[in-house]
Short mmCIF file of C-alpha atoms and ligand atoms in Angstrom, two decimals:
data_model
loop_
_atom_site.label_atom_id
_atom_site.label_comp_id
_atom_site.label_asym_id
_atom_site.label_seq_id
_atom_site.Cartn_x
_atom_site.Cartn_y
_atom_site.Cartn_z
CA MET A 1 36.15 124.72 -12.97
CA THR A 2 32.85 124.41 -14.72
CA LEU A 3 32.33 121.87 -17.43
CA ARG A 4 31.03 123.40 -20.59
CA ARG A 5 29.41 121.40 -23.30
CA SER A 6 31.00 122.03 -26.64
CA GLY A 7 27.74 121.72 -28.52
CA GLN A 8 28.83 124.16 -31.19
CA GLY A 9 31.99 122.17 -31.86
CA ARG A 10 34.08 125.08 -30.57
CA PRO A 11 37.14 123.95 -28.57
CA SER A 12 36.83 124.67 -24.83
CA PRO A 13 40.19 125.57 -23.34
CA GLU A 14 39.34 123.94 -19.98
CA LEU A 15 38.59 120.55 -21.49
CA ARG A 16 41.14 118.02 -22.63
CA ALA A 17 41.70 116.33 -25.94
CA ALA A 18 41.57 112.52 -25.79
CA VAL A 19 41.92 109.48 -28.00
CA PHE A 20 38.96 107.12 -28.24
CA LEU A 21 39.78 103.60 -29.38
CA ASP A 22 37.56 100.88 -30.70
CA ARG A 23 38.47 97.52 -29.13
CA ASP A 24 38.01 94.56 -31.51
CA GLY A 25 39.97 94.91 -34.74
CA THR A 26 41.72 98.06 -33.47
CA LEU A 27 43.28 97.49 -30.03
CA ILE A 28 43.12 93.69 -30.15
CA GLU A 29 42.44 91.22 -32.95
CA ASP A 30 38.83 90.78 -34.01
CA VAL A 31 37.97 87.15 -33.25
CA GLY A 32 34.22 87.57 -33.72
CA TYR A 33 32.30 87.66 -30.45
CA LEU A 34 35.12 87.48 -27.92
CA ASP A 35 33.78 85.15 -25.21
CA ARG A 36 36.99 83.70 -23.67
CA VAL A 37 39.83 85.76 -22.22
CA GLU A 38 42.22 83.19 -23.75
CA ASP A 39 41.15 84.55 -27.14
CA ILE A 40 42.42 88.07 -26.46
CA VAL A 41 45.25 88.61 -28.96
CA PHE A 42 47.16 91.86 -28.98
CA TYR A 43 48.69 93.30 -32.11
CA PRO A 44 52.49 93.48 -31.82
CA TRP A 45 52.32 97.31 -31.81
CA THR A 46 49.40 97.83 -29.41
CA VAL A 47 51.33 98.40 -26.18
CA ASP A 48 53.82 100.81 -27.80
CA ALA A 49 51.05 102.77 -29.52
CA VAL A 50 48.99 103.22 -26.35
CA ARG A 51 52.10 104.15 -24.35
CA ALA A 52 53.03 106.80 -26.94
CA LEU A 53 49.59 108.37 -26.54
CA ASN A 54 49.90 108.18 -22.73
CA ARG A 55 53.26 109.95 -22.87
CA ALA A 56 51.76 112.74 -24.96
CA GLY A 57 49.35 113.36 -22.08
CA LEU A 58 46.30 112.22 -24.03
CA PRO A 59 43.69 110.23 -22.11
CA VAL A 60 43.05 106.94 -23.94
CA VAL A 61 39.48 105.69 -23.73
CA VAL A 62 38.10 102.45 -25.17
CA VAL A 63 34.57 102.63 -26.59
CA THR A 64 33.28 99.25 -27.76
CA ASN A 65 29.99 97.78 -28.96
CA GLN A 66 29.45 94.48 -27.11
CA ALA A 67 26.13 93.31 -28.51
CA GLY A 68 27.10 89.77 -27.47
CA VAL A 69 25.65 90.70 -24.08
CA ALA A 70 22.23 91.44 -25.61
CA ARG A 71 22.53 88.31 -27.74
CA GLY A 72 23.15 86.18 -24.64
CA TYR A 73 26.65 85.07 -25.71
CA PHE A 74 28.35 86.48 -22.58
CA THR A 75 27.66 88.70 -19.60
CA GLU A 76 28.62 92.22 -18.62
CA GLU A 77 30.83 90.62 -15.94
CA PHE A 78 32.71 88.81 -18.70
CA VAL A 79 33.20 92.04 -20.67
CA GLU A 80 34.52 93.77 -17.56
CA GLY A 81 36.83 90.83 -16.83
CA ALA A 82 38.18 90.97 -20.38
CA HIS A 83 38.86 94.68 -19.92
CA ARG A 84 40.78 93.95 -16.70
CA GLU A 85 42.91 91.45 -18.68
CA ILE A 86 43.56 94.01 -21.40
CA ALA A 87 44.46 96.65 -18.81
CA ALA A 88 46.82 94.24 -17.02
CA HIS A 89 48.61 93.30 -20.26
CA LEU A 90 49.07 96.97 -21.15
CA ALA A 91 50.27 97.81 -17.63
CA ARG A 92 53.02 95.19 -17.94
CA GLY A 93 54.29 97.22 -20.91
CA GLY A 94 53.91 100.57 -19.16
CA ALA A 95 50.77 101.53 -21.08
CA ARG A 96 47.38 102.59 -19.73
CA ILE A 97 43.76 102.79 -20.84
CA ASP A 98 42.18 105.60 -18.81
CA ALA A 99 38.64 104.23 -19.07
CA PHE A 100 36.60 101.54 -20.82
CA TYR A 101 33.04 102.13 -22.04
CA TYR A 102 30.97 99.41 -23.68
CA CYS A 103 27.48 99.17 -25.10
CA PRO A 104 25.81 95.87 -24.13
CA HIS A 105 22.66 96.59 -26.13
CA HIS A 106 21.20 95.49 -29.43
CA PRO A 107 17.64 96.11 -30.65
CA GLU A 108 17.39 92.46 -31.77
CA GLY A 109 18.92 91.00 -28.60
CA VAL A 110 17.39 88.01 -26.83
CA VAL A 111 18.15 89.22 -23.29
CA ALA A 112 15.19 91.49 -22.61
CA ALA A 113 17.03 94.02 -20.45
CA TYR A 114 19.50 94.73 -23.26
CA ALA A 115 17.21 94.43 -26.28
CA ILE A 116 16.72 98.13 -26.70
CA ARG A 117 17.48 100.83 -29.19
CA CYS A 118 20.00 102.79 -27.11
CA ASP A 119 22.02 105.91 -27.80
CA CYS A 120 25.35 104.35 -26.82
CA ARG A 121 25.71 101.78 -29.60
CA LYS A 122 28.10 103.12 -32.24
CA PRO A 123 27.55 104.88 -34.64
CA GLY A 124 25.74 106.75 -31.85
CA ALA A 125 27.85 109.23 -29.93
CA GLY A 126 26.58 108.13 -26.48
CA MET A 127 29.75 106.47 -25.22
CA ILE A 128 32.02 109.31 -26.36
CA GLU A 129 29.68 111.89 -24.85
CA ARG A 130 29.46 110.05 -21.55
CA ALA A 131 33.23 109.69 -21.35
CA ALA A 132 33.58 113.38 -22.19
CA ARG A 133 31.33 114.30 -19.27
CA ASP A 134 33.00 111.86 -16.86
CA LEU A 135 36.57 112.75 -17.72
CA GLY A 136 36.42 116.42 -18.75
CA ILE A 137 37.13 115.77 -22.41
CA ASP A 138 36.32 118.02 -25.35
CA PRO A 139 35.26 115.70 -28.21
CA SER A 140 35.86 118.44 -30.78
CA ARG A 141 39.59 118.38 -29.90
CA SER A 142 39.68 114.57 -29.74
CA PHE A 143 40.26 111.60 -32.04
CA MET A 144 38.47 108.29 -32.59
CA VAL A 145 40.28 105.28 -34.07
CA GLY A 146 38.37 102.26 -35.36
CA ASP A 147 38.17 99.58 -38.03
CA LYS A 148 34.54 100.12 -39.04
CA TRP A 149 32.59 102.95 -40.61
CA LEU A 150 30.35 102.90 -37.55
CA ASP A 151 33.39 104.04 -35.54
CA ILE A 152 33.88 106.86 -38.01
CA GLY A 153 30.16 107.64 -37.77
CA ALA A 154 30.38 107.83 -33.96
CA ALA A 155 33.33 110.22 -34.27
CA ARG A 156 31.36 112.37 -36.70
CA ALA A 157 28.31 112.37 -34.42
CA ALA A 158 30.46 113.47 -31.46
CA GLY A 159 32.39 116.06 -33.47
CA ALA A 160 35.75 114.27 -33.14
CA ARG A 161 38.34 113.60 -35.82
CA SER A 162 38.34 110.04 -37.11
CA ILE A 163 40.95 107.52 -38.23
CA LEU A 164 40.04 104.25 -39.94
CA VAL A 165 42.59 101.45 -39.46
CA ARG A 166 42.96 98.60 -41.97
CA THR A 167 43.27 95.93 -39.25
CA GLY A 168 40.20 93.90 -38.26
CA VAL A 169 37.62 94.49 -40.99
CA GLY A 170 39.13 97.89 -41.85
CA ALA A 171 40.57 96.91 -45.24
CA LYS A 172 37.17 95.55 -46.29
CA GLU A 173 35.45 98.66 -44.97
CA GLU A 174 37.88 100.86 -46.91
CA ALA A 175 36.85 99.05 -50.11
CA ARG A 176 33.17 99.93 -49.63
CA PRO A 177 33.01 103.48 -48.37
CA PRO A 178 29.56 104.75 -47.37
CA VAL A 179 27.95 107.75 -48.98
CA ASN A 180 28.34 110.97 -47.00
CA LEU A 181 30.98 109.70 -44.59
CA THR A 182 34.74 109.98 -44.82
CA ALA A 183 37.53 109.45 -42.32
CA ASP A 184 40.09 112.16 -41.65
CA ALA A 185 42.78 109.53 -42.19
CA ILE A 186 43.00 105.88 -43.26
CA VAL A 187 46.11 104.09 -42.01
CA ASN A 188 47.37 100.54 -41.68
CA ASN A 189 47.07 100.06 -37.93
CA LEU A 190 46.93 101.58 -34.46
CA ALA A 191 50.66 102.40 -34.48
CA GLU A 192 50.22 104.54 -37.59
CA ALA A 193 47.05 106.07 -36.14
CA ALA A 194 48.95 107.09 -33.00
CA SER A 195 51.71 108.65 -35.12
CA TRP A 196 49.13 110.55 -37.18
CA ILE A 197 47.42 111.85 -34.03
CA LEU A 198 50.70 112.97 -32.45
CA LEU A 199 51.65 114.77 -35.66
CA GLN A 200 48.29 116.59 -35.74
CA ARG A 201 48.84 117.61 -32.12
CA GLU A 202 52.29 119.02 -32.97
CA VAL A 203 50.81 121.01 -35.84
CA MET A 204 48.02 122.37 -33.61
CA ASN A 205 50.45 123.24 -30.82
CA ALA A 206 52.77 125.00 -33.25
CA LYS A 207 49.84 127.03 -34.56
CA SER A 208 48.72 128.06 -31.09
CA ARG A 209 52.30 129.06 -30.21
CA GLN A 210 52.43 131.13 -33.35
CA ILE A 211 49.13 132.84 -32.54
CA LYS A 212 50.34 133.59 -28.99
CA SER A 213 53.61 135.07 -30.26
CA GLU A 214 51.71 137.28 -32.71
CA ILE A 215 49.46 138.71 -29.97
MG1 LIG B 1 36.11 97.02 -34.36
ZN1 LIG B 2 23.90 100.81 -25.83
#
């Protein structure tokens, strides 16, 4: 199987759809710069929502800006440890994140190695594109869920559909929409986002069945 880039936004039949999730304010509560694993707080619906996406056969990939690394608040090792904690909590509920991607950079960081203008920091599409290459995902058939317009911007840049959740800073973001950027859906939380995604998938599958039966 050869991996084709879907640069034109045309769905590639060989590549999978996936769900990209922001972390803070979407998967877990936004506590500011998370710098202690004790401060990881799951929403009551998180495990069920991720498991529902798993059961639908959709890879679930976390893409998170962690500028606290560039700012010297915590290390990459800490971020990776936090992701192991999140994965372990989900596993206890039968849910799975297929991969975690984080951006440790910030142009105004104080740690020189990370104080760069990168292409992975959302609203850049770098993390989604890298995950797509690594995991055989077609962004144009995929979804991105987040609580900030920069998540929606990253989805737009990657050609994915976008869902803004009202958790985290989402309700505030909803109240000040940017010019030239809209989400495909705005819902209360990750549980509703998962339901919306699964409904879209049913509609798309029904359409493709219909097309096949007409051929
Ligand atoms: Mg967030
Ligand atoms: Zn970056």
